Short mmCIF file of C-alpha atoms in Angstrom, two decimals:
data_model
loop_
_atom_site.label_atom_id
_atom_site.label_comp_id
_atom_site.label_asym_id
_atom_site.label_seq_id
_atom_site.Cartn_x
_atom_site.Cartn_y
_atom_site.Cartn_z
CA UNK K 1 -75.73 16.81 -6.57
CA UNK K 2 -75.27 15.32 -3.09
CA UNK K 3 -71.50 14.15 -2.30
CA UNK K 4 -72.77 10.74 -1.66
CA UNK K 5 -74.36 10.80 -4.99
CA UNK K 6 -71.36 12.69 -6.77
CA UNK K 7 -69.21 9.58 -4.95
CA UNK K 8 -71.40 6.70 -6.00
CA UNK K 9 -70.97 7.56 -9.68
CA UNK K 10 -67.17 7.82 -9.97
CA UNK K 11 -64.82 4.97 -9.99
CA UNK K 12 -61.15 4.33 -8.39
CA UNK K 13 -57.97 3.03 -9.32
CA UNK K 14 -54.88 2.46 -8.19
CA UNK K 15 -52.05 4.60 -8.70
CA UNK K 16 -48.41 4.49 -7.08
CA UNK K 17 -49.89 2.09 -4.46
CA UNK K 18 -53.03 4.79 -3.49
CA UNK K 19 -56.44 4.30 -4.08
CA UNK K 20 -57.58 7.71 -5.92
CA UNK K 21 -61.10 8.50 -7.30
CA UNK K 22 -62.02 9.93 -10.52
CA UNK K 23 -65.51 10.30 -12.13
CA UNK K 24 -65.96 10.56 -16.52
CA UNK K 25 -69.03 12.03 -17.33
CA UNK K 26 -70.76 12.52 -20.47
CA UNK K 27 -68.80 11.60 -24.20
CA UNK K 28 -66.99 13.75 -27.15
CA UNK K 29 -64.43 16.54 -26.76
CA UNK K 30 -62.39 16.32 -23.13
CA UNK K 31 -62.55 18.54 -20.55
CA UNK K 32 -60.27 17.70 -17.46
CA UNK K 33 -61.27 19.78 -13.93
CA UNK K 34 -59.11 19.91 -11.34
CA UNK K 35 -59.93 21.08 -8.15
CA UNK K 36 -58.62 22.96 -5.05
CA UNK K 37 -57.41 23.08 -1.50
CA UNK K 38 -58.40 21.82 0.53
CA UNK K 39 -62.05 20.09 -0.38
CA UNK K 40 -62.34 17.67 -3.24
CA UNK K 41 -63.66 17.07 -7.21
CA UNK K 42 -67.35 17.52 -5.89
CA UNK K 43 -67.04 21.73 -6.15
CA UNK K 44 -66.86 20.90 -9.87
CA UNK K 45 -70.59 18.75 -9.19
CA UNK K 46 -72.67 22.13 -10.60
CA UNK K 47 -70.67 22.48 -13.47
CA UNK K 48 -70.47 19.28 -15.14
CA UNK K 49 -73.97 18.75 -16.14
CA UNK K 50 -73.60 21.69 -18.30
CA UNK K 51 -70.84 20.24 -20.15
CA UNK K 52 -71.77 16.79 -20.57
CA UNK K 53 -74.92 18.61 -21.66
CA UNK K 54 -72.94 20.28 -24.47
CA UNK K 55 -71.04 16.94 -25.36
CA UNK K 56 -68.00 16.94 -23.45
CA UNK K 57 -66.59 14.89 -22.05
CA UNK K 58 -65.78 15.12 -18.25
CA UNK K 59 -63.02 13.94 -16.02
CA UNK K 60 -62.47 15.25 -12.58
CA UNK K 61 -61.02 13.55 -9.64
CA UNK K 62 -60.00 13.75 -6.17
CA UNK K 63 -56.23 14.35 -5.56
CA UNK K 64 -53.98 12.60 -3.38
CA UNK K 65 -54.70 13.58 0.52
CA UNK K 66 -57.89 15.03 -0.53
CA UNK K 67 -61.68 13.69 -1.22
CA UNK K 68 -62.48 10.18 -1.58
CA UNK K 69 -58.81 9.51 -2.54
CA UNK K 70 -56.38 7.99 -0.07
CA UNK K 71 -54.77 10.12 2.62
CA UNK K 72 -51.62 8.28 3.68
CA UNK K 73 -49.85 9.33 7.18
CA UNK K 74 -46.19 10.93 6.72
CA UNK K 75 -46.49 11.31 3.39
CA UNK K 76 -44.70 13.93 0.88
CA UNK K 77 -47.30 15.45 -0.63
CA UNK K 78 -46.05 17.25 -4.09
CA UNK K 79 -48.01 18.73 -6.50
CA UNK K 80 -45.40 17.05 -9.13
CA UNK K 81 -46.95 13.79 -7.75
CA UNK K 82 -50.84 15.28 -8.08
CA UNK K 83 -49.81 15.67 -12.04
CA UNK K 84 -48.48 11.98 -12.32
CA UNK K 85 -51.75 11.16 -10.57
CA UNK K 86 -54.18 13.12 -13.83
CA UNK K 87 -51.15 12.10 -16.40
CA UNK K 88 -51.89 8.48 -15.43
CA UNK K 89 -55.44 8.74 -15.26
CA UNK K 90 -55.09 10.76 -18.95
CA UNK K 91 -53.57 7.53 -20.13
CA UNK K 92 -56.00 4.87 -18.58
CA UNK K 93 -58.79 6.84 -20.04
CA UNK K 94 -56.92 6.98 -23.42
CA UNK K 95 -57.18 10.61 -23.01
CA UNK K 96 -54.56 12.38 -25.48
CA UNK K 97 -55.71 16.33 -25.60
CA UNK K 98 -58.04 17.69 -23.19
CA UNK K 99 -58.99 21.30 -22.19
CA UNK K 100 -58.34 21.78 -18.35
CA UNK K 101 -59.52 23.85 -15.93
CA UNK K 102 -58.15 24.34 -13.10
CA UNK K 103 -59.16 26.07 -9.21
CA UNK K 104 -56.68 26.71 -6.54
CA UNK K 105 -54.62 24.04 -5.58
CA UNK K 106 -55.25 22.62 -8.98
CA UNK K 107 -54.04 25.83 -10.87
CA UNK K 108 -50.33 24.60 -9.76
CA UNK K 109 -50.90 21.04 -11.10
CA UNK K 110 -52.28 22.42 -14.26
CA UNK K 111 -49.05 24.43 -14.39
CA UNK K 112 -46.79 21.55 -13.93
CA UNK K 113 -48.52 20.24 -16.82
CA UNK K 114 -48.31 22.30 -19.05
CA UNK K 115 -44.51 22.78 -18.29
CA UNK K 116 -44.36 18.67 -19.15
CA UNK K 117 -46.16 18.64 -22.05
CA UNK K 118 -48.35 21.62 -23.12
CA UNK K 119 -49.58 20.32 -26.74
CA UNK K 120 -51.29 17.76 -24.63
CA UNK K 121 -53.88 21.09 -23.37
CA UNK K 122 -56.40 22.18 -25.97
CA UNK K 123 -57.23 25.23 -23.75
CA UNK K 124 -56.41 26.24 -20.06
CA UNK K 125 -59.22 28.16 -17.86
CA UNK K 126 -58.12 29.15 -14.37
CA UNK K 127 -60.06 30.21 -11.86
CA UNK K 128 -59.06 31.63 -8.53
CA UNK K 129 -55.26 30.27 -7.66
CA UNK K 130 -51.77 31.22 -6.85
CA UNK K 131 -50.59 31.28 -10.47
CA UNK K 132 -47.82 33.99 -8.59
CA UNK K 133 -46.21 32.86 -5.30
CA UNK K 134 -45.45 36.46 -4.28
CA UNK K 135 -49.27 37.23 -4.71
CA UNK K 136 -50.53 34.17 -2.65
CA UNK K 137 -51.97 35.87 0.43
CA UNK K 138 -52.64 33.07 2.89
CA UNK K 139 -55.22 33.45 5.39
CA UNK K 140 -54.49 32.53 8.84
CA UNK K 141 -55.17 29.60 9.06
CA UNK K 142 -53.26 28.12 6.34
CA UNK K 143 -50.10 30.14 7.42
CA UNK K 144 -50.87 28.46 10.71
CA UNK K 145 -50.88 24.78 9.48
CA UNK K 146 -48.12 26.12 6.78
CA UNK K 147 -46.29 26.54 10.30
CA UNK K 148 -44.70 24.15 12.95
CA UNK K 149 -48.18 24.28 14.84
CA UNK K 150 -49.58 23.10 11.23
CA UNK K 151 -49.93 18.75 12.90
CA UNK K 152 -51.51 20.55 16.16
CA UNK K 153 -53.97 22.39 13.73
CA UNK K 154 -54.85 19.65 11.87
CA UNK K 155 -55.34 17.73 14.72
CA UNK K 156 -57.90 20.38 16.11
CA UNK K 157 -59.88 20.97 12.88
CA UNK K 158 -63.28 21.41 12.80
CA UNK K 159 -66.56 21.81 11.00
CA UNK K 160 -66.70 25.16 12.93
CA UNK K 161 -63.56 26.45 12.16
CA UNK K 162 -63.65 25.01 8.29
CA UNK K 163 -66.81 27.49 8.21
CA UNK K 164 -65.39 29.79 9.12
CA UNK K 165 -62.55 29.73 6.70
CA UNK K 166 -65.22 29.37 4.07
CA UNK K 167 -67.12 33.12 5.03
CA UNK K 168 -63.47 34.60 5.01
CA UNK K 169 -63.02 33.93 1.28
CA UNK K 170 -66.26 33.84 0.32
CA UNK K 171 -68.64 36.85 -0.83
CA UNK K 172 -71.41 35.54 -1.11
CA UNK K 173 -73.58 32.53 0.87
CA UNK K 174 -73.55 29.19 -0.32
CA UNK K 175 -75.70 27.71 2.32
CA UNK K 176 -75.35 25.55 5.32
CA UNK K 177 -76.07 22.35 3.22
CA UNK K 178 -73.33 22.70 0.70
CA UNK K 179 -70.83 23.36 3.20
CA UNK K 180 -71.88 20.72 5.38
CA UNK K 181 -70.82 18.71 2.39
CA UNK K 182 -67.88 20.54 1.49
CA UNK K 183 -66.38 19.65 5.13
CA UNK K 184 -67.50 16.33 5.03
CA UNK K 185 -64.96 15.82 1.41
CA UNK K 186 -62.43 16.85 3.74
CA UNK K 187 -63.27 15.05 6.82
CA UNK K 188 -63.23 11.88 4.74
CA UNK K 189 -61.31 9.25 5.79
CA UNK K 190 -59.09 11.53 8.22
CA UNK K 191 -58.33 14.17 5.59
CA UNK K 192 -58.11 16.62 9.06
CA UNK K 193 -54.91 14.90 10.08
CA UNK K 194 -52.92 15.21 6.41
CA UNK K 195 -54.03 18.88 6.00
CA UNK K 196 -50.91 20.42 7.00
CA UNK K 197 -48.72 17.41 4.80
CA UNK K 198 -50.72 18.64 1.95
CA UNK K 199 -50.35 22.81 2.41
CA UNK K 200 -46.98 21.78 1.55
CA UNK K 201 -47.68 22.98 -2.22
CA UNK K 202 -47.23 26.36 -0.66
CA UNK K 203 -43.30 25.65 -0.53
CA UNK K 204 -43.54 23.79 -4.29
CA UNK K 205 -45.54 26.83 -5.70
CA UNK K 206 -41.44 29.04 -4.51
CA UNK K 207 -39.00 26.43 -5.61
CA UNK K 208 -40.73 26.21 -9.13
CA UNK K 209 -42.07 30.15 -9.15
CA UNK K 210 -40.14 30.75 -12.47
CA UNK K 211 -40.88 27.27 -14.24
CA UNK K 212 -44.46 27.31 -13.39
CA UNK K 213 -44.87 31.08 -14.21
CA UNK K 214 -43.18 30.49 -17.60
CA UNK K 215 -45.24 27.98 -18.89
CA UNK K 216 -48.51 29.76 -17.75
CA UNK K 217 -47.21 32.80 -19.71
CA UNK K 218 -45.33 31.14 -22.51
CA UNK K 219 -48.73 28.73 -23.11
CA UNK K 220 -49.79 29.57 -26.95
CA UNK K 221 -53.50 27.68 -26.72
CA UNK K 222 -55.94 29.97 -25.91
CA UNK K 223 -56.28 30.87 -22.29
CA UNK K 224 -59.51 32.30 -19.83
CA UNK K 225 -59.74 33.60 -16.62
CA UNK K 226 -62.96 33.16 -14.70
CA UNK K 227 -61.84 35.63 -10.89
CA UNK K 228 -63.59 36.42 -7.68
CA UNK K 229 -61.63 40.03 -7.05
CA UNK K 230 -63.58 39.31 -3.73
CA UNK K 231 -60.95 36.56 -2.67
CA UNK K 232 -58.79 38.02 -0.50
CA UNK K 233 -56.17 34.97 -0.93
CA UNK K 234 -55.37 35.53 -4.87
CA UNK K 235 -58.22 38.19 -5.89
CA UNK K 236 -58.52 41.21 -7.67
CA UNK K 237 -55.01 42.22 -6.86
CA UNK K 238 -53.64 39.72 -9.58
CA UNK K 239 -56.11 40.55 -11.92
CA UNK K 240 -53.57 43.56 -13.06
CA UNK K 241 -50.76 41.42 -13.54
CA UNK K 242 -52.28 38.82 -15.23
CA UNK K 243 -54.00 41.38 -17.66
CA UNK K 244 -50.43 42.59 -18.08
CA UNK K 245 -48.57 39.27 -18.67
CA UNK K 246 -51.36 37.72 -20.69
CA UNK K 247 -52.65 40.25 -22.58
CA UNK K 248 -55.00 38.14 -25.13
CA UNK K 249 -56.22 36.16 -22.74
CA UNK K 250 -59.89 36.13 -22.08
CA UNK K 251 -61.03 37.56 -18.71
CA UNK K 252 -64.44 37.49 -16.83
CA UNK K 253 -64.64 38.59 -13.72
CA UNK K 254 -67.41 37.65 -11.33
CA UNK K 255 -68.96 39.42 -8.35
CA UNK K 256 -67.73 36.58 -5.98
CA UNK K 257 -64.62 35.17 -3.93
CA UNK K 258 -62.47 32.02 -3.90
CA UNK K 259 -65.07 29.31 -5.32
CA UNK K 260 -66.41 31.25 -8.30
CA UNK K 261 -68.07 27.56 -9.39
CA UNK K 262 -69.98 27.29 -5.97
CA UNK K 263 -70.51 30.92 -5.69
CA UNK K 264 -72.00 31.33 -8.77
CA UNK K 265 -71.92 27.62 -10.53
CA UNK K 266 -74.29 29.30 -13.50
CA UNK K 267 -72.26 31.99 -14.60
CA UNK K 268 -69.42 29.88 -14.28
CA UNK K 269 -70.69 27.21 -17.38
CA UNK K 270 -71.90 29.80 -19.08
CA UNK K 271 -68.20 31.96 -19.47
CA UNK K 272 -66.57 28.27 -19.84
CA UNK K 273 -68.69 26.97 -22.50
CA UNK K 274 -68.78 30.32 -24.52
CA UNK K 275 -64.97 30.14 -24.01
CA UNK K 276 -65.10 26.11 -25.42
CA UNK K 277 -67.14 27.40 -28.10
CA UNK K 278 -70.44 25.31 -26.74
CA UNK K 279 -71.82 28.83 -25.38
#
């Protein structure tokens, strides 16, 4: 689905004074996505037919700083914020218990969640994310705008260099089209110039390493893994201690990198909805 399409069919409201867009799809059992760093909910786009297909339904939205949401100037982006942001739009939506899902940036959000309130998850499937701080291997461009040069960066951020980004975590080719759109989510509304405010979560994933990892590990609902070992920012080396830590989780393991749902959106619905018991 196009991004202006995937746009058009969501919805916004107004949360802590910021304008943030959400989309809910399909009807019966919820499923909350949350997406990653540093595009927007429209990765999730060739996923959720499948499970509004199967008779779930879908929310997924744009976080603060990112997408079609607002992008405020000199603003603090925390990820503790980002999960006030889906616990408010749980409670418009008179959402109660949802399965989430979560990809990269999201994986933290979904972690502060489940530290708040875990009965509230059903099930929790992560893809791709730094669920361990000391395992996060930034590339070098996020270490750059992670750095004091981070407001020059974003400043000089391009289509070109967002491309190239892309082929360093990704194995496999997605296509000029999709990451034409994939750089216009982030382009949106001057999402270049709050790139570096947002890479903050790098520094909220180390001050809440041992909260986060403990309610990841301590979670009791059942738990998947859909990995790229290819991604060489949280790939196959955390597959062992993952395996190790969570033990009876389930695990599939794709032959892709960072995006397993654009890299390979099919056998991505197919692991989650076996997993959701739709498969």
């Amino acid at each position: 689905m196009p991004l202006d399409e995937w746009t058009a069919g969501g919805s916004t409201t107004t949360i802590g004074g910021h304008s943030i867009f959400y989309r809910a799809d399909g009807g019966g059992t919820p499923v909350t996505l949350l997406h990653g760093f540093p595009t927007s909910s429209h990765d999730w786009a060739p996923i959720v037919p499948a499970l509004v297909g199967a008779g779930f339904r879908v929310l997924t939205l744009d976080f603060l700083g990112l997408g079609a949401s607002d992008k405020p100037r000199d603003h603090r982006y925390r990820v503790t914020e980002q999960a006030d942001v889906v616990e408010h739009l749980w409670r418009e939506l008179a959402i109660e218990r949802t399965a989430l899902v979560a990809h990269d940036y999201g994986v933290s959000v979904a972690q502060e969640l489940l530290a708040r309130d875990a009965a509230r998850v059903t099930s929790m499937t992560w893809l791709n994310g730094g669920v361990y701080p000391d395992l996060h291997r930034p590339i070098l461009v996020q270490r750059l705008l992670h750095s004091r040069l981070g407001p020059l960066m974003s400043r000089f951020s391009s289509e070109r260099t967002f491309r190239m980004a892309m082929s360093a975590i990704m194995s496999r080719d997605v296509g000029e089209h999709d990451l034409h759109e994939m750089w216009r989510s982030v382009a949106h509304n001057g999402g270049t110039r709050v790139q570096h405010q947002v890479l903050r979560y790098i520094d909220d994933r180390r001050s809440n390493a041992e909260r986060w990892r403990t309610a990841m590990e301590t979670y009791s609902g059942p738990t998947q893994f859909i990995w790229g070992p290819h991604d060489p920012i949280s790939g196959g080396h955390v597959l062992p201690r993952l395996r190790e830590r969570l033990p009876a989780a389930d695990f599939t393991v794709l032959d892709v990198g960072h995006y397993p749902q654009i890299e390979d959106p099919q056998a991505v619905a197919s692991a989650l909805l076996q997993f959701l018991g739709h498969g």
